[in-house]
mmCIF file of C-alpha atoms in Angstrom:
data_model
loop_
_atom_site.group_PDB
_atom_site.id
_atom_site.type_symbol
_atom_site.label_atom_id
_atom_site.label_comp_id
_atom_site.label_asym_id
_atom_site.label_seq_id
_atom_site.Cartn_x
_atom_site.Cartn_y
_atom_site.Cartn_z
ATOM 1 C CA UNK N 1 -21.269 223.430 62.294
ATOM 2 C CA UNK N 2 -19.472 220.590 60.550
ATOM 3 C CA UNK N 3 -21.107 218.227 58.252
ATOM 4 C CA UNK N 4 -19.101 214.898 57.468
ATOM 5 C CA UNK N 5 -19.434 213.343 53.867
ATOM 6 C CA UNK N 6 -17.758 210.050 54.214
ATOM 7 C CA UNK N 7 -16.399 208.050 51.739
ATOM 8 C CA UNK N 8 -17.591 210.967 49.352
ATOM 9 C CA UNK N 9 -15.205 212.029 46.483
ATOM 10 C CA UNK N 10 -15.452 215.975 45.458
ATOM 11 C CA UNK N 11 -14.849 215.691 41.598
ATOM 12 C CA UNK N 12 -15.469 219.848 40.683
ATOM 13 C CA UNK N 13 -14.843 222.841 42.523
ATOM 14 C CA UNK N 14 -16.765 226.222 41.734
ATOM 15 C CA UNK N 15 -15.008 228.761 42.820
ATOM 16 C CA UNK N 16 -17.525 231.208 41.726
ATOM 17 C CA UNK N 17 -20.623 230.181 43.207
ATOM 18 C CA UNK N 18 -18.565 228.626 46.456
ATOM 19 C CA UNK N 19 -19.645 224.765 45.951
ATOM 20 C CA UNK N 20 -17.922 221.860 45.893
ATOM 21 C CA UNK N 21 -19.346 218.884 43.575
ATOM 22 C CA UNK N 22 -19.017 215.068 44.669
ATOM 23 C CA UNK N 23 -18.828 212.142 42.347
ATOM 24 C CA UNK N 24 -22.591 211.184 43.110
ATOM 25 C CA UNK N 25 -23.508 214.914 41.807
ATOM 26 C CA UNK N 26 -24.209 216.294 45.160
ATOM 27 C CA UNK N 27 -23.674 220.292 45.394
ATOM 28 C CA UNK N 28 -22.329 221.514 49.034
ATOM 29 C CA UNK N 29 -22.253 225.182 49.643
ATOM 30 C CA UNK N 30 -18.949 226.276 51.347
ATOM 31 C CA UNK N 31 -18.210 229.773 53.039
ATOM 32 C CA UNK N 32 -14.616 229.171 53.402
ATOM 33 C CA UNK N 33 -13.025 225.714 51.237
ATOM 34 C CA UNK N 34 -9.778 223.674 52.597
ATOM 35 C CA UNK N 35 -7.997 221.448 50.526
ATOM 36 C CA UNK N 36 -6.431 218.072 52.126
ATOM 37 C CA UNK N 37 -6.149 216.056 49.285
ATOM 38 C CA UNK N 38 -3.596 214.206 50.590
ATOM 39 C CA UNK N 39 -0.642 212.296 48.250
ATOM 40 C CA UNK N 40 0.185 209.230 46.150
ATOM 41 C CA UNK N 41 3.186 207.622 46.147
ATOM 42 C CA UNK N 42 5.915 208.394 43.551
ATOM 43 C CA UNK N 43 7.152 205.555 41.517
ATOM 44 C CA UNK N 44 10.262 204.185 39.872
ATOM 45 C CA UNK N 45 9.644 205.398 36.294
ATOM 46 C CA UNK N 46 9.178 202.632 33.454
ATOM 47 C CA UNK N 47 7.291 200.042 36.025
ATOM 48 C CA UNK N 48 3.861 199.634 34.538
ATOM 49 C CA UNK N 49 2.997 196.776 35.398
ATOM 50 C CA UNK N 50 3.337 194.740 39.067
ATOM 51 C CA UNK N 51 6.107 192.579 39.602
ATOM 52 C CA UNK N 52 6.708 190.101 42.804
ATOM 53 C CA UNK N 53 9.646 191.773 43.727
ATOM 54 C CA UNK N 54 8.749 195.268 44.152
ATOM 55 C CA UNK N 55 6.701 196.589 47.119
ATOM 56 C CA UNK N 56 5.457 200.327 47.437
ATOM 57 C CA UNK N 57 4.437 201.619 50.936
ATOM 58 C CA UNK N 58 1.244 203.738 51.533
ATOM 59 C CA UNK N 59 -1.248 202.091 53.464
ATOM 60 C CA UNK N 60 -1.642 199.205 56.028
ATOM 61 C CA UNK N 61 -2.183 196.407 53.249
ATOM 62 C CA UNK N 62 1.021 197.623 51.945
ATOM 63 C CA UNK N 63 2.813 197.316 55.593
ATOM 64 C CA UNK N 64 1.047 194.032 55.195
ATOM 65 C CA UNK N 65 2.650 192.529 52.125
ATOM 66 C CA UNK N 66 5.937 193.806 52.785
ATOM 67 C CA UNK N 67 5.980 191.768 56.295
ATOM 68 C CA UNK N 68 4.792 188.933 54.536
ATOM 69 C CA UNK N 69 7.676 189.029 51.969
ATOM 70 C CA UNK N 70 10.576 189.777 54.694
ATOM 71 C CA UNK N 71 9.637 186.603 55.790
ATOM 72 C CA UNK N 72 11.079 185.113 52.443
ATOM 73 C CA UNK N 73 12.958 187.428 51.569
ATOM 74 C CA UNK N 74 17.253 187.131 51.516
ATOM 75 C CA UNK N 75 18.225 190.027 50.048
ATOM 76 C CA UNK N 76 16.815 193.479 49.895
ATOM 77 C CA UNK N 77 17.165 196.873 47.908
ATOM 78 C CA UNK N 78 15.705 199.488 49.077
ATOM 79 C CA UNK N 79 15.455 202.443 46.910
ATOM 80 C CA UNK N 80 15.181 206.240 49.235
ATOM 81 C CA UNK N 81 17.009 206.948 52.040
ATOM 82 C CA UNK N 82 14.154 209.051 53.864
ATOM 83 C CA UNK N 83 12.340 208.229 56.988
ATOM 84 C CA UNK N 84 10.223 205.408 55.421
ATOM 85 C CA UNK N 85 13.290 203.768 53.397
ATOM 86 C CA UNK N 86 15.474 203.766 56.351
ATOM 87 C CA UNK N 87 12.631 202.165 58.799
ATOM 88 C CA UNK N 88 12.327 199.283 56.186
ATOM 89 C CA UNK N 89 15.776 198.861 55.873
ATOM 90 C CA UNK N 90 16.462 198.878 59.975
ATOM 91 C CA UNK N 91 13.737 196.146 60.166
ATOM 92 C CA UNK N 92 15.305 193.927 57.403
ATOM 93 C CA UNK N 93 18.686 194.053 58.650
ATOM 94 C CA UNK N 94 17.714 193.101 61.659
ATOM 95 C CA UNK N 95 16.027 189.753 60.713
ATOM 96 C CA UNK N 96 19.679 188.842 59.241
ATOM 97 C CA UNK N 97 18.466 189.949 55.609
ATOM 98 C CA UNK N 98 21.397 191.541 53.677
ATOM 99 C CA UNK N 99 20.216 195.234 52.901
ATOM 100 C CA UNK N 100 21.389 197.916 50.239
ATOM 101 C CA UNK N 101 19.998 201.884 50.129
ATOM 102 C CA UNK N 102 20.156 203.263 46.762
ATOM 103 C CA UNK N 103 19.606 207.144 47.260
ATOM 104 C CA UNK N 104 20.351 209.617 44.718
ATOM 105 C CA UNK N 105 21.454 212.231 47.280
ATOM 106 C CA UNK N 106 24.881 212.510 49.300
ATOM 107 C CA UNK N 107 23.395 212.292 52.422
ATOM 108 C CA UNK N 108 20.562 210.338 54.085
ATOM 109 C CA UNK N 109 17.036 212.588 54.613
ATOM 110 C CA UNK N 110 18.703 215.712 53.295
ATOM 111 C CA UNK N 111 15.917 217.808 52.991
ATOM 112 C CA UNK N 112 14.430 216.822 56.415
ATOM 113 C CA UNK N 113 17.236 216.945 58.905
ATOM 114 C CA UNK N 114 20.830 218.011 59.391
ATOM 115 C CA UNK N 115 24.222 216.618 58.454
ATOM 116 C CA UNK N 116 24.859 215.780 62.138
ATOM 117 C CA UNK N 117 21.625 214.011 62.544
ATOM 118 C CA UNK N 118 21.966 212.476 59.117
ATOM 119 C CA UNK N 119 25.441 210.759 60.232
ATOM 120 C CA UNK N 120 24.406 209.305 63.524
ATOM 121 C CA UNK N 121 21.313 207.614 61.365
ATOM 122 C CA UNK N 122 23.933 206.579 59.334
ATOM 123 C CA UNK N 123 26.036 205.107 61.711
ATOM 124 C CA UNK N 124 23.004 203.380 63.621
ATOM 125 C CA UNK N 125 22.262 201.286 60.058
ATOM 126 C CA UNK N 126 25.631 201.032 58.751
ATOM 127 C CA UNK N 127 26.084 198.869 62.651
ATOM 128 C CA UNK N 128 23.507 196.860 61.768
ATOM 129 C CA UNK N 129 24.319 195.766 58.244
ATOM 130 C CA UNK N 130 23.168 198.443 55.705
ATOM 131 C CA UNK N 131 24.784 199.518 52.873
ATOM 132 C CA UNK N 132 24.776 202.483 51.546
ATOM 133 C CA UNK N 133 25.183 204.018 48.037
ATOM 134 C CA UNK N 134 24.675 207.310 48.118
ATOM 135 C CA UNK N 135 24.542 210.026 44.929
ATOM 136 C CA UNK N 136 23.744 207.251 43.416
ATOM 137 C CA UNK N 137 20.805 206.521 41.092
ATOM 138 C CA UNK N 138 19.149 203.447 39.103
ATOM 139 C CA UNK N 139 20.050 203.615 35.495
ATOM 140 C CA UNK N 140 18.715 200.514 34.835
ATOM 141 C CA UNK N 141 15.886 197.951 36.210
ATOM 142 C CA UNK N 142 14.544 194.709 35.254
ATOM 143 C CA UNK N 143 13.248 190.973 36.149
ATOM 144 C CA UNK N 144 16.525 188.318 36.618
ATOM 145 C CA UNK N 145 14.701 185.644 37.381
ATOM 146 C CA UNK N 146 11.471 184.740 38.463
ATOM 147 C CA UNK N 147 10.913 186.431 41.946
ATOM 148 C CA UNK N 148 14.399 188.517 41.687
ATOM 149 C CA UNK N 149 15.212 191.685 40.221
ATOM 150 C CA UNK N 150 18.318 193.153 38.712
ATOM 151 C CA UNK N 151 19.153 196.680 39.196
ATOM 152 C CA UNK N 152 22.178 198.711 37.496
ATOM 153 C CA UNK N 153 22.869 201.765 39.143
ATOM 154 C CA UNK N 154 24.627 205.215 38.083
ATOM 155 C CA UNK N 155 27.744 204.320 38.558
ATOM 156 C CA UNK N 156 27.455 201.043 36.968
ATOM 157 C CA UNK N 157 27.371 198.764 39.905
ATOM 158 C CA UNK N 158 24.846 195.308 39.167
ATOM 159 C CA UNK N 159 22.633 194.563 42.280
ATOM 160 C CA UNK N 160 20.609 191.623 42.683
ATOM 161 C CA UNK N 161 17.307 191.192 45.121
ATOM 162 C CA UNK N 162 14.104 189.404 45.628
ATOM 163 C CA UNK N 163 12.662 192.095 47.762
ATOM 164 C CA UNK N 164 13.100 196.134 46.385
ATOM 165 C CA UNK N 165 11.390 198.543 48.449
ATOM 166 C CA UNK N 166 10.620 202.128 46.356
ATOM 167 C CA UNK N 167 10.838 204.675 48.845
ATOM 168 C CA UNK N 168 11.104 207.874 46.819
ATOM 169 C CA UNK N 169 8.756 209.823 48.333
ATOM 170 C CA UNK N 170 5.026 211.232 47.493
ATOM 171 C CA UNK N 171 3.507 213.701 45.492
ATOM 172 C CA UNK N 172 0.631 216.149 45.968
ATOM 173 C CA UNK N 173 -2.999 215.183 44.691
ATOM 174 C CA UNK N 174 -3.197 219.210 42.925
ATOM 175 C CA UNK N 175 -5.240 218.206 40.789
ATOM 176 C CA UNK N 176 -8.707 218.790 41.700
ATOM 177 C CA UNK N 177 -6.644 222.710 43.065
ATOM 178 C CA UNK N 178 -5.689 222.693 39.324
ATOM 179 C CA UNK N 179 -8.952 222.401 37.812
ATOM 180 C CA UNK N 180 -10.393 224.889 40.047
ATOM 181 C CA UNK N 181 -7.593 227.752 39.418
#
């Protein structure tokens, strides 16, 4: 006894008298309420506004753009070393582009699989190109030249690119959760 609301957007939660509100002001009665609000991607702090260079991946018109840039593309930064990051940075590396991870933790995925695991991915992309910087963070961002960006990391190392690739993972819509208590 399921009743789909596509393309609906619940905007209120009331706990008390067990309905959800949507967007268009509609009222659905719930006996028992689950929240999959899904997540945004997080971004590099003090980018506000879009630049050429810099390509986010969430959705299939992402996937999209950044396949249409590799295509121009000589030199890539990619900015995570998690599942997402690494994928991107396999691809690039092996249509000849010269690839570097920035990731601000020692090892690659660290909080999603083990040291063993982590070295063997590290050893796969390492054979194909990739370098690495790891515990290492941007301290420092900006535009170079039209179409290229210049990054400064932590430890004071200049990088130039006309592709970076932020790949620093998600976090949770709680909002609407919030709101409700």
């Amino acid at each position: 006894d399921i009743e789909l609301h596509l393309g609906s957007r619940v905007t209120r939660i009331d706990r008390a008298q067990k309905v959800v509100e949507t967007a268009t002001g509609m009222r659905l009665p719930y006996a028992h309420l689950v929240l999959a609000t899904g997540a945004r991607n997080r971004h590099l702090p003090g980018l506000d506004k879009p630049y050429p260079w810099l390509v986010n991946l969430r959705g299939l018109d992402d996937a999209g753009n950044m396949r249409e840039r590799l295509s121009s593309a000589r030199e890539v930064i990619v900015i995570g070393a998690g599942f997402l990051g690494l994928e991107f940075a396999a691809v690039a590396a092996k249509k000849g582009l010269s690839v570097t991870v920035i990731e601000a933790g020692q090892t690659l995925m660290g909080r999603a699989i083990s040291a063993p695991v982590a070295a063997a991915f590290r050893r796969h992309h390492e054979a194909l190109g990739v370098r690495f910087l790891l515990g290492t963070t941007l301290a420092a961002l900006d535009e170079s030249a039209p179409g290229r960006c210049r990054v400064m990391t932590s430890e004071g190392e200049v990088l130039e690119a006309d592709l970076l690739v932020s790949s620093i993972g998600v976090q949770p819509n709680v909002e609407l959760a919030q709101e409700a208590g």
